[in-house]
C-alpha cells in the first residue's frame, strides 16, 4: 500500500493543484453562466493563469526540490518554463477568442481543455520519472484530441480527431514499449538513475533500442 502524500510532497506541486482546480472550476462555472456573459469564463481562465504564474514566481526555487519519491522535480528551469508557458497560453486564449466567437465555438469546455493541456505540459517539465513523463504527455495529448474535435458538426474536424487519436494510441504503445526496454537495460524508471546507468554502461544496445522507440513515440505525439 502506497503511503499518503505529505506536506513536503504537496508544496512543490501547489501551482499544478491550483491549475487543475481552476480547470474543474471553469467547467462548473460554465453550467451557471448565461451564454451572453460567456466572457466571464474567459477572464476567469486568464485569472487562473495569472494566479498560477504568481504562485510559481512567489515560490521560485533556487535548489531542486523533489516530491513523491523523486517522481516530480521542481527547480529553477522548471519554474521559468512554467511561467513562460502560462504567458504563452494566455496569449493563445486571447488570439483564439475572436476566431471561436465568430464560429460559435467559444464555450467553457475550450478554456478547461486548454488549462488541462497546460497542466500536462507543466507535469512533463517537472517529470523526474518516466511514469510522470508519460502521464503529462498523455494529458497533453488527450487535451489536444478534444481541441481538434471541438467543432463536433465539422466532418473534417471529427475525422482529423479520430485519425489523431489512432496515431496517438499507436504512439503510446511505442512509447511504453521503449520505456520497458529502458527499464530492462537500467533497472529503473528514474531519469537521474537512467542517466547514470547510460554513462557507466558498456553495453548500450538495449538502452539505445528503447530510446529509439521512446523518441519515435514522442515524435508521433
JSON list of N, CA, C and O in Angstrom, two decimals, residues 20-71:
[
{"chain": "A", "resi": 20, "resn": "UNK", "atom": "N", "xyz": [-5.24, 22.72, -11.88]},
{"chain": "A", "resi": 20, "resn": "UNK", "atom": "CA", "xyz": [-6.21, 21.64, -12.04]},
{"chain": "A", "resi": 20, "resn": "UNK", "atom": "C", "xyz": [-7.55, 22.02, -11.42]},
{"chain": "A", "resi": 20, "resn": "UNK", "atom": "O", "xyz": [-8.61, 21.80, -12.02]},
{"chain": "A", "resi": 21, "resn": "UNK", "atom": "N", "xyz": [-7.52, 22.61, -10.24]},
{"chain": "A", "resi": 21, "resn": "UNK", "atom": "CA", "xyz": [-8.75, 23.04, -9.58]},
{"chain": "A", "resi": 21, "resn": "UNK", "atom": "C", "xyz": [-9.45, 24.12, -10.40]},
{"chain": "A", "resi": 21, "resn": "UNK", "atom": "O", "xyz": [-10.69, 24.14, -10.51]},
{"chain": "A", "resi": 22, "resn": "UNK", "atom": "N", "xyz": [-8.67, 25.02, -10.99]},
{"chain": "A", "resi": 22, "resn": "UNK", "atom": "CA", "xyz": [-9.25, 26.08, -11.82]},
{"chain": "A", "resi": 22, "resn": "UNK", "atom": "C", "xyz": [-9.93, 25.50, -13.06]},
{"chain": "A", "resi": 22, "resn": "UNK", "atom": "O", "xyz": [-11.01, 25.98, -13.46]},
{"chain": "A", "resi": 23, "resn": "UNK", "atom": "N", "xyz": [-9.33, 24.49, -13.66]},
{"chain": "A", "resi": 23, "resn": "UNK", "atom": "CA", "xyz": [-9.93, 23.88, -14.85]},
{"chain": "A", "resi": 23, "resn": "UNK", "atom": "C", "xyz": [-11.28, 23.24, -14.51]},
{"chain": "A", "resi": 23, "resn": "UNK", "atom": "O", "xyz": [-12.27, 23.41, -15.24]},
{"chain": "A", "resi": 24, "resn": "UNK", "atom": "N", "xyz": [-11.33, 22.51, -13.39]},
{"chain": "A", "resi": 24, "resn": "UNK", "atom": "CA", "xyz": [-12.61, 21.93, -12.98]},
{"chain": "A", "resi": 24, "resn": "UNK", "atom": "C", "xyz": [-13.60, 23.02, -12.59]},
{"chain": "A", "resi": 24, "resn": "UNK", "atom": "O", "xyz": [-14.81, 22.90, -12.84]},
{"chain": "A", "resi": 25, "resn": "UNK", "atom": "N", "xyz": [-13.10, 24.09, -11.96]},
{"chain": "A", "resi": 25, "resn": "UNK", "atom": "CA", "xyz": [-13.97, 25.19, -11.58]},
{"chain": "A", "resi": 25, "resn": "UNK", "atom": "C", "xyz": [-14.59, 25.88, -12.79]},
{"chain": "A", "resi": 25, "resn": "UNK", "atom": "O", "xyz": [-15.77, 26.27, -12.76]},
{"chain": "A", "resi": 26, "resn": "UNK", "atom": "N", "xyz": [-13.82, 26.01, -13.87]},
{"chain": "A", "resi": 26, "resn": "UNK", "atom": "CA", "xyz": [-14.37, 26.62, -15.09]},
{"chain": "A", "resi": 26, "resn": "UNK", "atom": "C", "xyz": [-15.48, 25.77, -15.69]},
{"chain": "A", "resi": 26, "resn": "UNK", "atom": "O", "xyz": [-16.47, 26.29, -16.20]},
{"chain": "A", "resi": 27, "resn": "UNK", "atom": "N", "xyz": [-15.31, 24.44, -15.63]},
{"chain": "A", "resi": 27, "resn": "UNK", "atom": "CA", "xyz": [-16.35, 23.56, -16.14]},
{"chain": "A", "resi": 27, "resn": "UNK", "atom": "C", "xyz": [-17.65, 23.73, -15.35]},
{"chain": "A", "resi": 27, "resn": "UNK", "atom": "O", "xyz": [-18.75, 23.76, -15.92]},
{"chain": "A", "resi": 28, "resn": "UNK", "atom": "N", "xyz": [-17.52, 23.85, -14.04]},
{"chain": "A", "resi": 28, "resn": "UNK", "atom": "CA", "xyz": [-18.71, 24.05, -13.20]},
{"chain": "A", "resi": 28, "resn": "UNK", "atom": "C", "xyz": [-19.31, 25.43, -13.40]},
{"chain": "A", "resi": 28, "resn": "UNK", "atom": "O", "xyz": [-20.54, 25.58, -13.47]},
{"chain": "A", "resi": 29, "resn": "UNK", "atom": "N", "xyz": [-18.45, 26.44, -13.49]},
{"chain": "A", "resi": 29, "resn": "UNK", "atom": "CA", "xyz": [-18.95, 27.81, -13.67]},
{"chain": "A", "resi": 29, "resn": "UNK", "atom": "C", "xyz": [-19.69, 27.96, -14.99]},
{"chain": "A", "resi": 29, "resn": "UNK", "atom": "O", "xyz": [-20.68, 28.71, -15.07]},
{"chain": "A", "resi": 30, "resn": "UNK", "atom": "N", "xyz": [-19.26, 27.24, -16.00]},
{"chain": "A", "resi": 30, "resn": "UNK", "atom": "CA", "xyz": [-19.89, 27.35, -17.31]},
{"chain": "A", "resi": 30, "resn": "UNK", "atom": "C", "xyz": [-21.34, 26.86, -17.28]},
{"chain": "A", "resi": 30, "resn": "UNK", "atom": "O", "xyz": [-22.15, 27.26, -18.11]},
{"chain": "A", "resi": 31, "resn": "UNK", "atom": "N", "xyz": [-21.65, 25.99, -16.31]},
{"chain": "A", "resi": 31, "resn": "UNK", "atom": "CA", "xyz": [-23.03, 25.50, -16.20]},
{"chain": "A", "resi": 31, "resn": "UNK", "atom": "C", "xyz": [-23.99, 26.57, -15.74]},
{"chain": "A", "resi": 31, "resn": "UNK", "atom": "O", "xyz": [-25.19, 26.53, -16.05]},
{"chain": "A", "resi": 32, "resn": "UNK", "atom": "N", "xyz": [-23.49, 27.54, -14.99]},
{"chain": "A", "resi": 32, "resn": "UNK", "atom": "CA", "xyz": [-24.36, 28.53, -14.36]},
{"chain": "A", "resi": 32, "resn": "UNK", "atom": "C", "xyz": [-24.24, 29.92, -14.97]},
{"chain": "A", "resi": 32, "resn": "UNK", "atom": "O", "xyz": [-24.97, 30.84, -14.57]},
{"chain": "A", "resi": 33, "resn": "UNK", "atom": "N", "xyz": [-23.33, 30.08, -15.92]},
{"chain": "A", "resi": 33, "resn": "UNK", "atom": "CA", "xyz": [-23.15, 31.39, -16.57]},
{"chain": "A", "resi": 33, "resn": "UNK", "atom": "C", "xyz": [-23.98, 31.45, -17.84]},
{"chain": "A", "resi": 33, "resn": "UNK", "atom": "O", "xyz": [-23.91, 30.54, -18.68]},
{"chain": "A", "resi": 34, "resn": "UNK", "atom": "N", "xyz": [-24.73, 32.50, -17.98]},
{"chain": "A", "resi": 34, "resn": "UNK", "atom": "CA", "xyz": [-25.54, 32.68, -19.18]},
{"chain": "A", "resi": 34, "resn": "UNK", "atom": "C", "xyz": [-24.65, 32.83, -20.41]},
{"chain": "A", "resi": 34, "resn": "UNK", "atom": "O", "xyz": [-23.54, 33.36, -20.32]},
{"chain": "A", "resi": 35, "resn": "UNK", "atom": "N", "xyz": [-25.17, 32.38, -21.55]},
{"chain": "A", "resi": 35, "resn": "UNK", "atom": "CA", "xyz": [-24.38, 32.43, -22.79]},
{"chain": "A", "resi": 35, "resn": "UNK", "atom": "C", "xyz": [-23.97, 33.85, -23.15]},
{"chain": "A", "resi": 35, "resn": "UNK", "atom": "O", "xyz": [-22.93, 34.07, -23.76]},
{"chain": "A", "resi": 36, "resn": "UNK", "atom": "N", "xyz": [-24.80, 34.83, -22.80]},
{"chain": "A", "resi": 36, "resn": "UNK", "atom": "CA", "xyz": [-24.47, 36.21, -23.12]},
{"chain": "A", "resi": 36, "resn": "UNK", "atom": "C", "xyz": [-23.35, 36.76, -22.25]},
{"chain": "A", "resi": 36, "resn": "UNK", "atom": "O", "xyz": [-22.77, 37.80, -22.55]},
{"chain": "A", "resi": 37, "resn": "UNK", "atom": "N", "xyz": [-23.07, 36.07, -21.14]},
{"chain": "A", "resi": 37, "resn": "UNK", "atom": "CA", "xyz": [-21.99, 36.50, -20.24]},
{"chain": "A", "resi": 37, "resn": "UNK", "atom": "C", "xyz": [-20.83, 35.51, -20.27]},
{"chain": "A", "resi": 37, "resn": "UNK", "atom": "O", "xyz": [-20.13, 35.34, -19.29]},
{"chain": "A", "resi": 38, "resn": "UNK", "atom": "N", "xyz": [-20.65, 34.87, -21.40]},
{"chain": "A", "resi": 38, "resn": "UNK", "atom": "CA", "xyz": [-19.60, 33.86, -21.53]},
{"chain": "A", "resi": 38, "resn": "UNK", "atom": "C", "xyz": [-18.21, 34.46, -21.40]},
{"chain": "A", "resi": 38, "resn": "UNK", "atom": "O", "xyz": [-17.24, 33.76, -21.13]},
{"chain": "A", "resi": 39, "resn": "UNK", "atom": "N", "xyz": [-18.11, 35.77, -21.60]},
{"chain": "A", "resi": 39, "resn": "UNK", "atom": "CA", "xyz": [-16.81, 36.42, -21.44]},
{"chain": "A", "resi": 39, "resn": "UNK", "atom": "C", "xyz": [-16.25, 36.30, -20.03]},
{"chain": "A", "resi": 39, "resn": "UNK", "atom": "O", "xyz": [-15.04, 36.39, -19.83]},
{"chain": "A", "resi": 40, "resn": "UNK", "atom": "N", "xyz": [-17.14, 36.08, -19.06]},
{"chain": "A", "resi": 40, "resn": "UNK", "atom": "CA", "xyz": [-16.68, 35.89, -17.68]},
{"chain": "A", "resi": 40, "resn": "UNK", "atom": "C", "xyz": [-15.78, 34.67, -17.56]},
{"chain": "A", "resi": 40, "resn": "UNK", "atom": "O", "xyz": [-14.79, 34.69, -16.81]},
{"chain": "A", "resi": 41, "resn": "UNK", "atom": "N", "xyz": [-16.10, 33.61, -18.28]},
{"chain": "A", "resi": 41, "resn": "UNK", "atom": "CA", "xyz": [-15.27, 32.40, -18.25]},
{"chain": "A", "resi": 41, "resn": "UNK", "atom": "C", "xyz": [-13.88, 32.69, -18.81]},
{"chain": "A", "resi": 41, "resn": "UNK", "atom": "O", "xyz": [-12.87, 32.20, -18.31]},
{"chain": "A", "resi": 42, "resn": "UNK", "atom": "N", "xyz": [-13.84, 33.52, -19.83]},
{"chain": "A", "resi": 42, "resn": "UNK", "atom": "CA", "xyz": [-12.55, 33.91, -20.43]},
{"chain": "A", "resi": 42, "resn": "UNK", "atom": "C", "xyz": [-11.68, 34.63, -19.41]},
{"chain": "A", "resi": 42, "resn": "UNK", "atom": "O", "xyz": [-10.49, 34.32, -19.26]},
{"chain": "A", "resi": 43, "resn": "UNK", "atom": "N", "xyz": [-12.26, 35.59, -18.70]},
{"chain": "A", "resi": 43, "resn": "UNK", "atom": "CA", "xyz": [-11.48, 36.33, -17.70]},
{"chain": "A", "resi": 43, "resn": "UNK", "atom": "C", "xyz": [-11.10, 35.45, -16.51]},
{"chain": "A", "resi": 43, "resn": "UNK", "atom": "O", "xyz": [-10.03, 35.62, -15.93]},
{"chain": "A", "resi": 44, "resn": "UNK", "atom": "N", "xyz": [-11.96, 34.50, -16.15]},
{"chain": "A", "resi": 44, "resn": "UNK", "atom": "CA", "xyz": [-11.61, 33.56, -15.09]},
{"chain": "A", "resi": 44, "resn": "UNK", "atom": "C", "xyz": [-10.44, 32.67, -15.50]},
{"chain": "A", "resi": 44, "resn": "UNK", "atom": "O", "xyz": [-9.58, 32.34, -14.69]},
{"chain": "A", "resi": 45, "resn": "UNK", "atom": "N", "xyz": [-10.41, 32.29, -16.78]},
{"chain": "A", "resi": 45, "resn": "UNK", "atom": "CA", "xyz": [-9.30, 31.48, -17.28]},
{"chain": "A", "resi": 45, "resn": "UNK", "atom": "C", "xyz": [-7.99, 32.27, -17.23]},
{"chain": "A", "resi": 45, "resn": "UNK", "atom": "O", "xyz": [-6.95, 31.75, -16.81]},
{"chain": "A", "resi": 46, "resn": "UNK", "atom": "N", "xyz": [-8.05, 33.54, -17.65]},
{"chain": "A", "resi": 46, "resn": "UNK", "atom": "CA", "xyz": [-6.86, 34.38, -17.57]},
{"chain": "A", "resi": 46, "resn": "UNK", "atom": "C", "xyz": [-6.43, 34.60, -16.13]},
{"chain": "A", "resi": 46, "resn": "UNK", "atom": "O", "xyz": [-5.23, 34.60, -15.82]},
{"chain": "A", "resi": 47, "resn": "UNK", "atom": "N", "xyz": [-7.41, 34.76, -15.23]},
{"chain": "A", "resi": 47, "resn": "UNK", "atom": "CA", "xyz": [-7.09, 34.93, -13.81]},
{"chain": "A", "resi": 47, "resn": "UNK", "atom": "C", "xyz": [-6.43, 33.67, -13.25]},
{"chain": "A", "resi": 47, "resn": "UNK", "atom": "O", "xyz": [-5.48, 33.77, -12.45]},
{"chain": "A", "resi": 48, "resn": "UNK", "atom": "N", "xyz": [-6.87, 32.51, -13.69]},
{"chain": "A", "resi": 48, "resn": "UNK", "atom": "CA", "xyz": [-6.27, 31.25, -13.25]},
{"chain": "A", "resi": 48, "resn": "UNK", "atom": "C", "xyz": [-4.81, 31.17, -13.69]},
{"chain": "A", "resi": 48, "resn": "UNK", "atom": "O", "xyz": [-3.94, 30.76, -12.91]},
{"chain": "A", "resi": 49, "resn": "UNK", "atom": "N", "xyz": [-4.54, 31.58, -14.92]},
{"chain": "A", "resi": 49, "resn": "UNK", "atom": "CA", "xyz": [-3.16, 31.58, -15.42]},
{"chain": "A", "resi": 49, "resn": "UNK", "atom": "C", "xyz": [-2.30, 32.56, -14.66]},
{"chain": "A", "resi": 49, "resn": "UNK", "atom": "O", "xyz": [-1.14, 32.27, -14.32]},
{"chain": "A", "resi": 50, "resn": "UNK", "atom": "N", "xyz": [-2.87, 33.74, -14.36]},
{"chain": "A", "resi": 50, "resn": "UNK", "atom": "CA", "xyz": [-2.12, 34.75, -13.62]},
{"chain": "A", "resi": 50, "resn": "UNK", "atom": "C", "xyz": [-1.79, 34.26, -12.21]},
{"chain": "A", "resi": 50, "resn": "UNK", "atom": "O", "xyz": [-0.65, 34.41, -11.74]},
{"chain": "A", "resi": 51, "resn": "UNK", "atom": "N", "xyz": [-2.76, 33.67, -11.53]},
{"chain": "A", "resi": 51, "resn": "UNK", "atom": "CA", "xyz": [-2.52, 33.17, -10.18]},
{"chain": "A", "resi": 51, "resn": "UNK", "atom": "C", "xyz": [-1.50, 32.04, -10.18]},
{"chain": "A", "resi": 51, "resn": "UNK", "atom": "O", "xyz": [-0.66, 31.96, -9.28]},
{"chain": "A", "resi": 52, "resn": "UNK", "atom": "N", "xyz": [-1.56, 31.18, -11.18]},
{"chain": "A", "resi": 52, "resn": "UNK", "atom": "CA", "xyz": [-0.58, 30.10, -11.28]},
{"chain": "A", "resi": 52, "resn": "UNK", "atom": "C", "xyz": [0.82, 30.65, -11.47]},
{"chain": "A", "resi": 52, "resn": "UNK", "atom": "O", "xyz": [1.78, 30.20, -10.83]},
{"chain": "A", "resi": 53, "resn": "UNK", "atom": "N", "xyz": [0.95, 31.64, -12.37]},
{"chain": "A", "resi": 53, "resn": "UNK", "atom": "CA", "xyz": [2.26, 32.25, -12.61]},
{"chain": "A", "resi": 53, "resn": "UNK", "atom": "C", "xyz": [2.76, 32.97, -11.36]},
{"chain": "A", "resi": 53, "resn": "UNK", "atom": "O", "xyz": [3.96, 32.90, -11.03]},
{"chain": "A", "resi": 54, "resn": "UNK", "atom": "N", "xyz": [1.87, 33.66, -10.66]},
{"chain": "A", "resi": 54, "resn": "UNK", "atom": "CA", "xyz": [2.29, 34.36, -9.44]},
{"chain": "A", "resi": 54, "resn": "UNK", "atom": "C", "xyz": [2.71, 33.36, -8.36]},
{"chain": "A", "resi": 54, "resn": "UNK", "atom": "O", "xyz": [3.68, 33.62, -7.62]},
{"chain": "A", "resi": 55, "resn": "UNK", "atom": "N", "xyz": [2.01, 32.25, -8.25]},
{"chain": "A", "resi": 55, "resn": "UNK", "atom": "CA", "xyz": [2.38, 31.24, -7.27]},
{"chain": "A", "resi": 55, "resn": "UNK", "atom": "C", "xyz": [3.75, 30.64, -7.60]},
{"chain": "A", "resi": 55, "resn": "UNK", "atom": "O", "xyz": [4.55, 30.36, -6.70]},
{"chain": "A", "resi": 56, "resn": "UNK", "atom": "N", "xyz": [4.02, 30.46, -8.89]},
{"chain": "A", "resi": 56, "resn": "UNK", "atom": "CA", "xyz": [5.32, 29.96, -9.30]},
{"chain": "A", "resi": 56, "resn": "UNK", "atom": "C", "xyz": [6.42, 30.97, -8.99]},
{"chain": "A", "resi": 56, "resn": "UNK", "atom": "O", "xyz": [7.49, 30.62, -8.51]},
{"chain": "A", "resi": 57, "resn": "UNK", "atom": "N", "xyz": [6.13, 32.25, -9.28]},
{"chain": "A", "resi": 57, "resn": "UNK", "atom": "CA", "xyz": [7.13, 33.29, -9.04]},
{"chain": "A", "resi": 57, "resn": "UNK", "atom": "C", "xyz": [7.37, 33.50, -7.55]},
{"chain": "A", "resi": 57, "resn": "UNK", "atom": "O", "xyz": [8.52, 33.71, -7.13]},
{"chain": "A", "resi": 58, "resn": "UNK", "atom": "N", "xyz": [6.31, 33.43, -6.77]},
{"chain": "A", "resi": 58, "resn": "UNK", "atom": "CA", "xyz": [6.47, 33.64, -5.33]},
{"chain": "A", "resi": 58, "resn": "UNK", "atom": "C", "xyz": [7.25, 32.50, -4.69]},
{"chain": "A", "resi": 58, "resn": "UNK", "atom": "O", "xyz": [8.05, 32.73, -3.78]},
{"chain": "A", "resi": 59, "resn": "UNK", "atom": "N", "xyz": [7.02, 31.30, -5.15]},
{"chain": "A", "resi": 59, "resn": "UNK", "atom": "CA", "xyz": [7.73, 30.14, -4.59]},
{"chain": "A", "resi": 59, "resn": "UNK", "atom": "C", "xyz": [8.93, 29.73, -5.42]},
{"chain": "A", "resi": 59, "resn": "UNK", "atom": "O", "xyz": [9.28, 28.55, -5.44]},
{"chain": "A", "resi": 60, "resn": "UNK", "atom": "N", "xyz": [9.50, 30.71, -6.13]},
{"chain": "A", "resi": 60, "resn": "UNK", "atom": "CA", "xyz": [10.62, 30.42, -7.03]},
{"chain": "A", "resi": 60, "resn": "UNK", "atom": "C", "xyz": [11.75, 29.72, -6.26]},
{"chain": "A", "resi": 60, "resn": "UNK", "atom": "O", "xyz": [12.21, 30.20, -5.23]},
{"chain": "A", "resi": 61, "resn": "UNK", "atom": "N", "xyz": [12.15, 28.56, -6.77]},
{"chain": "A", "resi": 61, "resn": "UNK", "atom": "CA", "xyz": [13.16, 27.76, -6.08]},
{"chain": "A", "resi": 61, "resn": "UNK", "atom": "C", "xyz": [14.52, 27.95, -6.74]},
{"chain": "A", "resi": 61, "resn": "UNK", "atom": "O", "xyz": [14.62, 28.10, -7.95]},
{"chain": "A", "resi": 62, "resn": "UNK", "atom": "N", "xyz": [15.55, 27.97, -5.92]},
{"chain": "A", "resi": 62, "resn": "UNK", "atom": "CA", "xyz": [16.92, 28.06, -6.42]},
{"chain": "A", "resi": 62, "resn": "UNK", "atom": "C", "xyz": [17.64, 26.72, -6.34]},
{"chain": "A", "resi": 62, "resn": "UNK", "atom": "O", "xyz": [18.63, 26.52, -7.04]},
{"chain": "A", "resi": 63, "resn": "UNK", "atom": "N", "xyz": [17.12, 25.83, -5.52]},
{"chain": "A", "resi": 63, "resn": "UNK", "atom": "CA", "xyz": [17.67, 24.48, -5.40]},
{"chain": "A", "resi": 63, "resn": "UNK", "atom": "C", "xyz": [16.58, 23.48, -5.78]},
{"chain": "A", "resi": 63, "resn": "UNK", "atom": "O", "xyz": [15.41, 23.69, -5.46]},
{"chain": "A", "resi": 64, "resn": "UNK", "atom": "N", "xyz": [16.94, 22.40, -6.47]},
{"chain": "A", "resi": 64, "resn": "UNK", "atom": "CA", "xyz": [15.93, 21.41, -6.86]},
{"chain": "A", "resi": 64, "resn": "UNK", "atom": "C", "xyz": [15.20, 20.82, -5.66]},
{"chain": "A", "resi": 64, "resn": "UNK", "atom": "O", "xyz": [15.81, 20.51, -4.64]},
{"chain": "A", "resi": 65, "resn": "UNK", "atom": "N", "xyz": [13.88, 20.72, -5.80]},
{"chain": "A", "resi": 65, "resn": "UNK", "atom": "CA", "xyz": [13.03, 20.13, -4.76]},
{"chain": "A", "resi": 65, "resn": "UNK", "atom": "C", "xyz": [12.26, 18.98, -5.40]},
{"chain": "A", "resi": 65, "resn": "UNK", "atom": "O", "xyz": [11.63, 19.16, -6.45]},
{"chain": "A", "resi": 66, "resn": "UNK", "atom": "N", "xyz": [12.30, 17.81, -4.79]},
{"chain": "A", "resi": 66, "resn": "UNK", "atom": "CA", "xyz": [11.62, 16.65, -5.33]},
{"chain": "A", "resi": 66, "resn": "UNK", "atom": "C", "xyz": [10.44, 16.26, -4.46]},
{"chain": "A", "resi": 66, "resn": "UNK", "atom": "O", "xyz": [10.40, 16.57, -3.26]},
{"chain": "A", "resi": 67, "resn": "UNK", "atom": "N", "xyz": [9.49, 15.60, -5.06]},
{"chain": "A", "resi": 67, "resn": "UNK", "atom": "CA", "xyz": [8.30, 15.13, -4.35]},
{"chain": "A", "resi": 67, "resn": "UNK", "atom": "C", "xyz": [7.92, 13.75, -4.88]},
{"chain": "A", "resi": 67, "resn": "UNK", "atom": "O", "xyz": [8.31, 13.36, -5.98]},
{"chain": "A", "resi": 68, "resn": "UNK", "atom": "N", "xyz": [7.16, 13.02, -4.06]},
{"chain": "A", "resi": 68, "resn": "UNK", "atom": "CA", "xyz": [6.68, 11.69, -4.43]},
{"chain": "A", "resi": 68, "resn": "UNK", "atom": "C", "xyz": [7.84, 10.76, -4.81]},
{"chain": "A", "resi": 68, "resn": "UNK", "atom": "O", "xyz": [7.83, 10.10, -5.85]},
{"chain": "A", "resi": 69, "resn": "UNK", "atom": "N", "xyz": [8.86, 10.77, -3.97]},
{"chain": "A", "resi": 69, "resn": "UNK", "atom": "CA", "xyz": [9.98, 9.86, -4.19]},
{"chain": "A", "resi": 69, "resn": "UNK", "atom": "C", "xyz": [10.80, 10.18, -5.42]},
{"chain": "A", "resi": 69, "resn": "UNK", "atom": "O", "xyz": [11.39, 9.27, -6.03]},
{"chain": "A", "resi": 70, "resn": "UNK", "atom": "N", "xyz": [10.88, 11.45, -5.80]},
{"chain": "A", "resi": 70, "resn": "UNK", "atom": "CA", "xyz": [11.67, 11.85, -6.96]},
{"chain": "A", "resi": 70, "resn": "UNK", "atom": "C", "xyz": [10.93, 11.79, -8.28]},
{"chain": "A", "resi": 70, "resn": "UNK", "atom": "O", "xyz": [11.52, 12.08, -9.32]},
{"chain": "A", "resi": 71, "resn": "UNK", "atom": "N", "xyz": [9.64, 11.45, -8.25]},
{"chain": "A", "resi": 71, "resn": "UNK", "atom": "CA", "xyz": [8.88, 11.38, -9.49]},
{"chain": "A", "resi": 71, "resn": "UNK", "atom": "C", "xyz": [8.56, 12.78, -10.03]},
{"chain": "A", "resi": 71, "resn": "UNK", "atom": "O", "xyz": [8.31, 12.96, -11.22]}
]
